[in-house]
Amino acid sequence: MIEKLITKLRNFDRLPDEEEAALRSAVGPVRAFSRGEVLVHAREPTRQCMILLSGLVHRYKTLADGRRQSLELSIPGDFVDLHSFTMKRIDHDIACLRDCRVATVPHDRLEEATARYPHLGRVLWLNTMIDAAIHRELIVSLGARSAVQRMGQLFCEMALRYEAVDLGSRAGYDLPVTQQDLSEILGLSLVHVNRTVRELRERDLATFHAQKLTIHDWEGLVELADFDPFYLFLGGQAHSSRAGL
Amino acid sequence: LPRYFFHLHNDQYTEDEEGRECPNLECAREAAVAEARTMAASSVAEGHLDLSHFVRVTDARGRQVLTVTFGDAVAVRP
C-alpha cells in the first residue's frame, strides 16, 4: 500500500527489510477525502500522520483577507504531515486539491517503530528536512525569481518528484491543479498565471493544458528556471556522503 | 456563483479559459482592476507601460461584461 513512500525513502538511504516491515506495520486505516476537504487543521491536536496514496494535497497559510499562500504540494508517496509526529499541533492547514486516499499512521505506532529502529527515525527525519529544503526553494522563488522562472522551477521540481515515484517523467506528467491553485502556489495573480503559462508555451519549453504538463525542452526549462535539483536529495547524497544515515 | 473570465490584452492576447467565481459584477470589476494593476506593475518593472492595454471580462456565455484599461486602474501623474 505504501510502496511509493518506500521507493522514495530508498532514494534517500538504504532501508533494511526489518525497517520497511516496521513502517508497513505502523500503517492504520485508509481514509478517503474529497477535493477541497481539509486533512489537518492548523493548531488542532493530531494523533496520526498521513501518507498520501493517491491525489494531490497542499500545505498553505490563509491571510486575514482570505487569500492563501501554498507552501508545498504533496504527491502520492509523500508523508503529508510527518512533522505532526513531533509538533502535535501544526502551524498551517493541509487540504486536498483533488480527491485523495491517505494511509493513516498513528503517532504511537510511529513512536514504537522509530524507538526500535533509530535508523528508520533518521530516514524519516531526513524526509522532513527535505520538506524544509523544498520550502527554502519556494522562498527563493517567491522572493527572487521572475514569474516565468517561478513556474519553470515548479514544473521542474514536480517532474523529478513525480519521476521518483513512477508517476511522470521529464517529458511530462498529470498536474491536477487549477489556475487558482497555481496562483496560490506561485504568488501570482490569475491573469499573470495565464500569461506565464502562455509564455512558457511560446518559448516552446512547456505546455500546461487541461491539467497536463508537457515538457518540450527539459534542458531549456532547467536553464530558464535556474533549476538545481540537489535540494530534492533524489540522488542519495546523504547515503553517498559516508556509510549512510 | 457566476463565473467570469479575465482576458488580458497587452502586447499579446492571453485568453482565460478557466475563469473564476465572483459573487457579482462589482466583485468581478474589483478583480479586474487588481489584475490590471498587477500586470501594469509587471510591465513597469520591465521598463515600459502602455495605459491602453486592458483586461476584458466575459461571463459564462462569452458576453463581454466590462473592460478595465491599465490607465483606468492606476492614477498617473506626469
mmCIF file of C-alpha atoms in Angstrom:
data_model
loop_
_atom_site.group_PDB
_atom_site.id
_atom_site.type_symbol
_atom_site.label_atom_id
_atom_site.label_comp_id
_atom_site.label_asym_id
_atom_site.label_seq_id
_atom_site.Cartn_x
_atom_site.Cartn_y
_atom_site.Cartn_z
ATOM 1 C CA MET A 1 0.000 0.000 0.000
ATOM 2 C CA ILE A 2 2.827 2.394 0.837
ATOM 3 C CA GLU A 3 5.158 1.274 -1.990
ATOM 4 C CA LYS A 4 5.637 4.791 -3.274
ATOM 5 C CA LEU A 5 6.797 6.032 0.114
ATOM 6 C CA ILE A 6 9.226 3.091 0.396
ATOM 7 C CA THR A 7 10.543 3.829 -3.112
ATOM 8 C CA LYS A 8 11.052 7.456 -2.134
ATOM 9 C CA LEU A 9 12.820 6.680 1.153
ATOM 10 C CA ARG A 10 15.156 4.269 -0.683
ATOM 11 C CA ASN A 11 16.303 7.247 -2.766
ATOM 12 C CA PHE A 12 17.471 8.839 0.469
ATOM 13 C CA ASP A 13 19.214 5.905 2.112
ATOM 14 C CA ARG A 14 19.315 2.128 2.387
ATOM 15 C CA LEU A 15 16.218 0.806 4.165
ATOM 16 C CA PRO A 16 16.721 -2.681 5.642
ATOM 17 C CA ASP A 17 13.833 -5.121 5.269
ATOM 18 C CA GLU A 18 13.043 -5.106 9.001
ATOM 19 C CA GLU A 19 12.695 -1.285 8.976
ATOM 20 C CA GLU A 20 10.466 -1.456 5.907
ATOM 21 C CA ALA A 21 8.329 -4.084 7.684
ATOM 22 C CA ALA A 22 8.146 -1.933 10.823
ATOM 23 C CA LEU A 23 6.972 1.045 8.790
ATOM 24 C CA ARG A 24 4.403 -1.052 6.936
ATOM 25 C CA SER A 25 3.032 -2.491 10.148
ATOM 26 C CA ALA A 26 2.640 1.024 11.609
ATOM 27 C CA VAL A 27 0.055 1.856 8.951
ATOM 28 C CA GLY A 28 -3.546 2.051 10.133
ATOM 29 C CA PRO A 29 -6.822 2.539 8.254
ATOM 30 C CA VAL A 30 -7.067 4.136 4.820
ATOM 31 C CA ARG A 31 -9.291 7.202 4.570
ATOM 32 C CA ALA A 32 -10.753 8.977 1.557
ATOM 33 C CA PHE A 33 -11.158 12.738 1.232
ATOM 34 C CA SER A 34 -12.816 14.889 -1.420
ATOM 35 C CA ARG A 35 -11.313 17.804 -3.303
ATOM 36 C CA GLY A 36 -11.290 20.865 -1.069
ATOM 37 C CA GLU A 37 -11.527 18.934 2.185
ATOM 38 C CA VAL A 38 -9.113 19.880 4.944
ATOM 39 C CA LEU A 39 -6.968 16.943 6.104
ATOM 40 C CA VAL A 40 -5.334 18.723 9.001
ATOM 41 C CA HIS A 41 -6.398 21.999 10.587
ATOM 42 C CA ALA A 42 -3.756 24.350 11.942
ATOM 43 C CA ARG A 43 -3.491 24.376 15.744
ATOM 44 C CA GLU A 44 -5.698 21.337 16.267
ATOM 45 C CA PRO A 45 -4.272 18.305 18.098
ATOM 46 C CA THR A 46 -3.175 15.417 15.870
ATOM 47 C CA ARG A 47 -2.792 11.756 16.822
ATOM 48 C CA GLN A 48 -1.653 10.398 13.475
ATOM 49 C CA CYS A 49 0.379 11.179 10.385
ATOM 50 C CA MET A 50 -0.889 10.580 6.869
ATOM 51 C CA ILE A 51 0.761 9.092 3.795
ATOM 52 C CA LEU A 52 -0.799 10.181 0.507
ATOM 53 C CA LEU A 53 -1.733 7.160 -1.632
ATOM 54 C CA SER A 54 -3.487 8.983 -4.481
ATOM 55 C CA GLY A 55 -4.495 12.527 -5.309
ATOM 56 C CA LEU A 56 -2.799 15.840 -4.608
ATOM 57 C CA VAL A 57 -2.535 17.813 -1.380
ATOM 58 C CA HIS A 58 -1.109 21.177 -0.393
ATOM 59 C CA ARG A 59 0.057 22.886 2.782
ATOM 60 C CA TYR A 60 -0.947 26.519 2.976
ATOM 61 C CA LYS A 61 -1.471 29.522 5.180
ATOM 62 C CA THR A 62 -4.517 31.793 4.970
ATOM 63 C CA LEU A 63 -4.250 35.557 5.335
ATOM 64 C CA ALA A 64 -6.795 37.699 7.192
ATOM 65 C CA ASP A 65 -8.312 38.862 3.873
ATOM 66 C CA GLY A 66 -8.903 35.270 2.768
ATOM 67 C CA ARG A 67 -6.001 34.962 0.337
ATOM 68 C CA ARG A 68 -3.948 31.795 0.607
ATOM 69 C CA GLN A 69 -0.279 31.043 0.053
ATOM 70 C CA SER A 70 0.579 27.447 -0.710
ATOM 71 C CA LEU A 71 3.767 26.196 0.913
ATOM 72 C CA GLU A 72 4.268 22.785 -0.636
ATOM 73 C CA LEU A 73 2.470 20.266 -2.811
ATOM 74 C CA SER A 74 2.366 16.657 -1.613
ATOM 75 C CA ILE A 75 2.123 13.832 -4.139
ATOM 76 C CA PRO A 76 1.481 10.094 -3.744
ATOM 77 C CA GLY A 77 4.214 8.557 -1.574
ATOM 78 C CA ASP A 78 4.639 11.723 0.492
ATOM 79 C CA PHE A 79 4.075 11.879 4.219
ATOM 80 C CA VAL A 80 1.778 14.905 4.135
ATOM 81 C CA ASP A 81 2.211 15.758 7.822
ATOM 82 C CA LEU A 82 5.130 13.798 9.223
ATOM 83 C CA HIS A 83 6.027 16.930 11.184
ATOM 84 C CA SER A 84 2.815 16.492 13.213
ATOM 85 C CA PHE A 85 4.546 13.485 14.842
ATOM 86 C CA THR A 86 6.787 15.865 16.788
ATOM 87 C CA MET A 87 4.805 19.131 16.608
ATOM 88 C CA LYS A 88 1.461 17.532 17.598
ATOM 89 C CA ARG A 89 -0.296 20.745 16.560
ATOM 90 C CA ILE A 90 0.920 22.117 13.242
ATOM 91 C CA ASP A 91 1.072 25.781 12.213
ATOM 92 C CA HIS A 92 -0.748 25.556 8.863
ATOM 93 C CA ASP A 93 -3.655 23.815 7.175
ATOM 94 C CA ILE A 94 -3.380 20.860 4.783
ATOM 95 C CA ALA A 95 -6.120 20.354 2.197
ATOM 96 C CA CYS A 96 -6.910 18.235 -0.862
ATOM 97 C CA LEU A 97 -6.550 19.742 -4.320
ATOM 98 C CA ARG A 98 -8.033 16.533 -5.751
ATOM 99 C CA ASP A 99 -9.960 13.596 -4.336
ATOM 100 C CA CYS A 100 -7.434 11.766 -2.190
ATOM 101 C CA ARG A 101 -6.775 8.485 -0.413
ATOM 102 C CA VAL A 102 -4.457 8.527 2.558
ATOM 103 C CA ALA A 103 -2.998 5.827 4.797
ATOM 104 C CA THR A 104 -3.063 6.862 8.427
ATOM 105 C CA VAL A 105 -0.114 6.166 10.715
ATOM 106 C CA PRO A 106 -0.963 6.602 14.407
ATOM 107 C CA HIS A 107 1.706 8.550 16.292
ATOM 108 C CA ASP A 108 2.056 5.837 18.948
ATOM 109 C CA ARG A 109 2.844 3.202 16.318
ATOM 110 C CA LEU A 110 5.355 5.515 14.669
ATOM 111 C CA GLU A 111 6.928 6.058 18.068
ATOM 112 C CA GLU A 112 7.289 2.319 18.605
ATOM 113 C CA ALA A 113 8.800 1.762 15.149
ATOM 114 C CA THR A 114 11.330 4.589 15.471
ATOM 115 C CA ALA A 115 12.246 3.627 19.050
ATOM 116 C CA ARG A 116 13.007 0.094 17.888
ATOM 117 C CA TYR A 117 14.796 1.212 14.698
ATOM 118 C CA PRO A 118 16.619 4.525 15.285
ATOM 119 C CA HIS A 119 17.947 4.481 11.714
ATOM 120 C CA LEU A 120 14.344 4.482 10.452
ATOM 121 C CA GLY A 121 13.809 7.537 12.659
ATOM 122 C CA ARG A 122 16.770 9.271 10.990
ATOM 123 C CA VAL A 123 15.463 8.458 7.500
ATOM 124 C CA LEU A 124 12.100 9.981 8.450
ATOM 125 C CA TRP A 125 13.911 12.947 9.990
ATOM 126 C CA LEU A 126 15.735 13.443 6.677
ATOM 127 C CA ASN A 127 12.349 13.245 4.941
ATOM 128 C CA THR A 128 11.073 16.237 6.946
ATOM 129 C CA MET A 129 14.360 18.098 6.387
ATOM 130 C CA ILE A 130 13.873 17.707 2.632
ATOM 131 C CA ASP A 131 10.398 19.212 3.051
ATOM 132 C CA ALA A 132 12.180 22.161 4.658
ATOM 133 C CA ALA A 133 14.593 22.319 1.699
ATOM 134 C CA ILE A 134 11.588 22.411 -0.660
ATOM 135 C CA HIS A 135 10.168 25.288 1.407
ATOM 136 C CA ARG A 136 13.520 27.140 1.170
ATOM 137 C CA GLU A 137 13.495 26.758 -2.596
ATOM 138 C CA LEU A 138 9.976 28.213 -2.672
ATOM 139 C CA ILE A 139 11.115 31.183 -0.559
ATOM 140 C CA VAL A 140 13.837 31.860 -3.136
ATOM 141 C CA SER A 141 11.253 31.616 -5.917
ATOM 142 C CA LEU A 142 8.761 33.942 -4.242
ATOM 143 C CA GLY A 143 11.426 36.455 -3.255
ATOM 144 C CA ALA A 144 13.842 36.455 -6.137
ATOM 145 C CA ARG A 145 12.603 34.628 -9.248
ATOM 146 C CA SER A 146 10.569 36.153 -12.090
ATOM 147 C CA ALA A 147 7.095 34.799 -12.826
ATOM 148 C CA VAL A 148 8.285 32.602 -15.660
ATOM 149 C CA GLN A 149 11.225 31.296 -13.606
ATOM 150 C CA ARG A 150 8.941 30.514 -10.668
ATOM 151 C CA MET A 151 6.628 28.484 -12.853
ATOM 152 C CA GLY A 152 9.563 26.793 -14.582
ATOM 153 C CA GLN A 153 11.086 25.911 -11.206
ATOM 154 C CA LEU A 154 7.808 24.364 -10.007
ATOM 155 C CA PHE A 155 7.375 22.358 -13.216
ATOM 156 C CA CYS A 156 10.975 21.045 -12.972
ATOM 157 C CA GLU A 157 10.646 20.152 -9.297
ATOM 158 C CA MET A 158 7.383 18.299 -9.799
ATOM 159 C CA ALA A 159 8.822 16.412 -12.816
ATOM 160 C CA LEU A 160 11.595 14.931 -10.666
ATOM 161 C CA ARG A 161 9.327 14.265 -7.705
ATOM 162 C CA TYR A 162 6.731 12.502 -9.882
ATOM 163 C CA GLU A 163 9.509 10.639 -11.707
ATOM 164 C CA ALA A 164 10.850 9.344 -8.374
ATOM 165 C CA VAL A 165 7.530 7.603 -7.665
ATOM 166 C CA ASP A 166 6.893 6.477 -11.268
ATOM 167 C CA LEU A 167 4.059 8.938 -11.897
ATOM 168 C CA GLY A 168 5.721 11.089 -14.528
ATOM 169 C CA SER A 169 8.920 11.997 -16.288
ATOM 170 C CA ARG A 170 10.934 14.921 -17.613
ATOM 171 C CA ALA A 171 8.705 14.734 -20.688
ATOM 172 C CA GLY A 172 5.561 15.474 -18.682
ATOM 173 C CA TYR A 173 3.025 14.419 -16.100
ATOM 174 C CA ASP A 174 -0.513 14.975 -14.866
ATOM 175 C CA LEU A 175 -0.629 18.046 -12.660
ATOM 176 C CA PRO A 176 -4.220 18.245 -11.410
ATOM 177 C CA VAL A 177 -4.254 21.895 -10.377
ATOM 178 C CA THR A 178 -6.391 24.833 -11.477
ATOM 179 C CA GLN A 179 -5.040 28.263 -12.363
ATOM 180 C CA GLN A 180 -6.336 29.347 -8.954
ATOM 181 C CA ASP A 181 -4.128 26.678 -7.337
ATOM 182 C CA LEU A 182 -1.124 27.798 -9.408
ATOM 183 C CA SER A 183 -1.858 31.359 -8.351
ATOM 184 C CA GLU A 184 -1.698 30.348 -4.675
ATOM 185 C CA ILE A 185 1.447 28.272 -5.168
ATOM 186 C CA LEU A 186 3.378 30.833 -7.197
ATOM 187 C CA GLY A 187 2.144 34.030 -5.550
ATOM 188 C CA LEU A 188 0.926 35.368 -8.897
ATOM 189 C CA SER A 189 -2.461 36.762 -9.919
ATOM 190 C CA LEU A 190 -4.704 34.578 -12.091
ATOM 191 C CA VAL A 191 -4.096 36.661 -15.206
ATOM 192 C CA HIS A 192 -0.356 36.585 -14.522
ATOM 193 C CA VAL A 193 -0.531 32.786 -14.232
ATOM 194 C CA ASN A 194 -2.287 32.596 -17.610
ATOM 195 C CA ARG A 195 0.217 34.966 -19.175
ATOM 196 C CA THR A 196 3.112 32.942 -17.771
ATOM 197 C CA VAL A 197 1.686 29.596 -18.962
ATOM 198 C CA ARG A 198 1.416 31.214 -22.366
ATOM 199 C CA GLU A 199 4.996 32.473 -22.240
ATOM 200 C CA LEU A 200 6.385 29.001 -21.471
ATOM 201 C CA ARG A 201 4.404 27.640 -24.417
ATOM 202 C CA GLU A 202 5.581 30.387 -26.759
ATOM 203 C CA ARG A 203 9.183 29.730 -25.795
ATOM 204 C CA ASP A 204 8.476 26.107 -26.721
ATOM 205 C CA LEU A 205 9.563 24.924 -23.272
ATOM 206 C CA ALA A 206 6.360 23.509 -21.762
ATOM 207 C CA THR A 207 2.612 23.370 -22.346
ATOM 208 C CA PHE A 208 0.199 23.245 -19.409
ATOM 209 C CA HIS A 209 -3.285 22.443 -20.622
ATOM 210 C CA ALA A 210 -6.248 20.521 -19.184
ATOM 211 C CA GLN A 211 -4.235 19.732 -16.045
ATOM 212 C CA LYS A 212 -1.499 18.007 -18.014
ATOM 213 C CA LEU A 213 2.024 19.330 -18.324
ATOM 214 C CA THR A 214 4.024 18.521 -21.441
ATOM 215 C CA ILE A 215 7.682 19.470 -21.311
ATOM 216 C CA HIS A 216 9.072 20.109 -24.791
ATOM 217 C CA ASP A 217 12.590 21.088 -23.801
ATOM 218 C CA TRP A 218 13.775 19.881 -20.382
ATOM 219 C CA GLU A 219 17.257 21.408 -20.651
ATOM 220 C CA GLY A 220 15.803 24.718 -21.770
ATOM 221 C CA LEU A 221 13.322 24.744 -18.886
ATOM 222 C CA VAL A 222 16.080 23.908 -16.372
ATOM 223 C CA GLU A 223 18.227 26.727 -17.734
ATOM 224 C CA LEU A 224 15.402 29.266 -17.718
ATOM 225 C CA ALA A 225 14.393 28.399 -14.140
ATOM 226 C CA ASP A 226 17.999 28.121 -12.919
ATOM 227 C CA PHE A 227 16.856 24.781 -11.519
ATOM 228 C CA ASP A 228 19.344 22.760 -9.447
ATOM 229 C CA PRO A 229 17.753 19.531 -8.138
ATOM 230 C CA PHE A 230 20.332 18.989 -5.341
ATOM 231 C CA TYR A 231 17.801 20.079 -2.675
ATOM 232 C CA LEU A 232 15.463 17.187 -3.533
ATOM 233 C CA PHE A 233 18.124 14.658 -2.457
ATOM 234 C CA LEU A 234 16.900 12.186 -5.056
ATOM 235 C CA GLY A 235 20.453 11.230 -5.923
ATOM 236 C CA GLY A 236 21.088 9.766 -2.486
ATOM 237 C CA GLN A 237 23.537 12.481 -1.382
ATOM 238 C CA ALA A 238 23.044 11.662 2.302
ATOM 239 C CA HIS A 239 23.730 7.992 1.641
ATOM 240 C CA SER A 240 26.801 8.514 -0.550
ATOM 241 C CA SER A 241 28.443 11.005 1.784
ATOM 242 C CA ARG A 242 29.508 8.201 4.161
ATOM 243 C CA ALA A 243 28.143 4.886 5.343
ATOM 244 C CA GLY A 244 24.548 6.084 5.237
ATOM 245 C CA LEU A 245 22.431 7.751 7.877
ATOM 246 C CA LEU B 1 -21.702 31.596 -8.032
ATOM 247 C CA PRO B 2 -21.381 33.076 -11.526
ATOM 248 C CA ARG B 3 -18.082 32.505 -13.301
ATOM 249 C CA TYR B 4 -16.217 35.304 -15.023
ATOM 250 C CA PHE B 5 -13.263 35.112 -17.411
ATOM 251 C CA PHE B 6 -10.420 37.632 -17.333
ATOM 252 C CA HIS B 7 -8.668 38.043 -20.683
ATOM 253 C CA LEU B 8 -5.504 40.088 -20.984
ATOM 254 C CA HIS B 9 -4.955 42.370 -23.948
ATOM 255 C CA ASN B 10 -1.431 43.721 -23.730
ATOM 256 C CA ASP B 11 1.360 43.159 -26.241
ATOM 257 C CA GLN B 12 -0.399 39.895 -26.957
ATOM 258 C CA TYR B 13 -3.820 38.465 -26.206
ATOM 259 C CA THR B 14 -3.995 35.909 -23.397
ATOM 260 C CA GLU B 15 -7.320 34.145 -23.146
ATOM 261 C CA ASP B 16 -8.671 32.965 -19.796
ATOM 262 C CA GLU B 17 -10.146 29.507 -20.381
ATOM 263 C CA GLU B 18 -10.831 28.663 -16.741
ATOM 264 C CA GLY B 19 -12.256 31.801 -15.183
ATOM 265 C CA ARG B 20 -13.093 32.292 -11.541
ATOM 266 C CA GLU B 21 -16.216 32.567 -9.463
ATOM 267 C CA CYS B 22 -17.316 36.014 -8.304
ATOM 268 C CA PRO B 23 -20.455 36.768 -6.304
ATOM 269 C CA ASN B 24 -21.461 39.630 -8.602
ATOM 270 C CA LEU B 25 -20.356 42.016 -11.305
ATOM 271 C CA GLU B 26 -18.948 44.537 -8.838
ATOM 272 C CA CYS B 27 -16.688 41.863 -7.390
ATOM 273 C CA ALA B 28 -15.601 40.960 -10.929
ATOM 274 C CA ARG B 29 -14.794 44.639 -11.552
ATOM 275 C CA GLU B 30 -12.649 44.820 -8.418
ATOM 276 C CA ALA B 31 -10.814 41.678 -9.503
ATOM 277 C CA ALA B 32 -10.266 43.138 -12.986
ATOM 278 C CA VAL B 33 -8.860 46.384 -11.522
ATOM 279 C CA ALA B 34 -6.487 44.378 -9.293
ATOM 280 C CA GLU B 35 -5.379 42.314 -12.294
ATOM 281 C CA ALA B 36 -4.827 45.427 -14.429
ATOM 282 C CA ARG B 37 -2.698 46.949 -11.663
ATOM 283 C CA THR B 38 -0.661 43.761 -11.260
ATOM 284 C CA MET B 39 0.007 43.441 -14.975
ATOM 285 C CA ALA B 40 0.771 47.173 -15.328
ATOM 286 C CA ALA B 41 3.259 46.844 -12.459
ATOM 287 C CA SER B 42 4.876 43.847 -14.154
ATOM 288 C CA SER B 43 5.171 45.928 -17.319
ATOM 289 C CA VAL B 44 6.698 48.882 -15.442
ATOM 290 C CA ALA B 45 9.242 46.527 -13.861
ATOM 291 C CA GLU B 46 10.324 45.610 -17.387
ATOM 292 C CA GLY B 47 10.706 49.317 -18.233
ATOM 293 C CA HIS B 48 7.612 50.038 -20.295
ATOM 294 C CA LEU B 49 3.906 50.754 -19.855
ATOM 295 C CA ASP B 50 1.011 51.173 -22.258
ATOM 296 C CA LEU B 51 -2.021 52.664 -20.497
ATOM 297 C CA SER B 52 -4.335 51.464 -23.303
ATOM 298 C CA HIS B 53 -3.662 47.812 -22.530
ATOM 299 C CA PHE B 54 -6.634 46.264 -20.781
ATOM 300 C CA VAL B 55 -8.293 43.368 -19.010
ATOM 301 C CA ARG B 56 -11.560 42.270 -20.638
ATOM 302 C CA VAL B 57 -14.105 40.346 -18.593
ATOM 303 C CA THR B 58 -16.641 37.970 -20.118
ATOM 304 C CA ASP B 59 -19.375 35.934 -18.476
ATOM 305 C CA ALA B 60 -20.068 32.198 -18.765
ATOM 306 C CA ARG B 61 -21.888 32.774 -22.082
ATOM 307 C CA GLY B 62 -18.900 34.581 -23.549
ATOM 308 C CA ARG B 63 -20.548 38.011 -23.438
ATOM 309 C CA GLN B 64 -18.288 40.932 -22.615
ATOM 310 C CA VAL B 65 -19.406 42.474 -19.310
ATOM 311 C CA LEU B 66 -16.655 45.031 -18.681
ATOM 312 C CA THR B 67 -13.161 46.173 -19.580
ATOM 313 C CA VAL B 68 -10.582 47.905 -17.407
ATOM 314 C CA THR B 69 -7.622 49.622 -19.061
ATOM 315 C CA PHE B 70 -4.309 49.965 -17.243
ATOM 316 C CA GLY B 71 -5.000 53.720 -17.363
ATOM 317 C CA ASP B 72 -8.371 53.231 -15.601
ATOM 318 C CA ALA B 73 -6.752 51.161 -12.885
ATOM 319 C CA VAL B 74 -3.860 53.456 -11.989
ATOM 320 C CA ALA B 75 -3.823 57.150 -11.054
ATOM 321 C CA VAL B 76 -0.971 58.578 -13.137
ATOM 322 C CA ARG B 77 0.712 61.934 -12.619
ATOM 323 C CA PRO B 78 3.222 63.133 -15.179
#
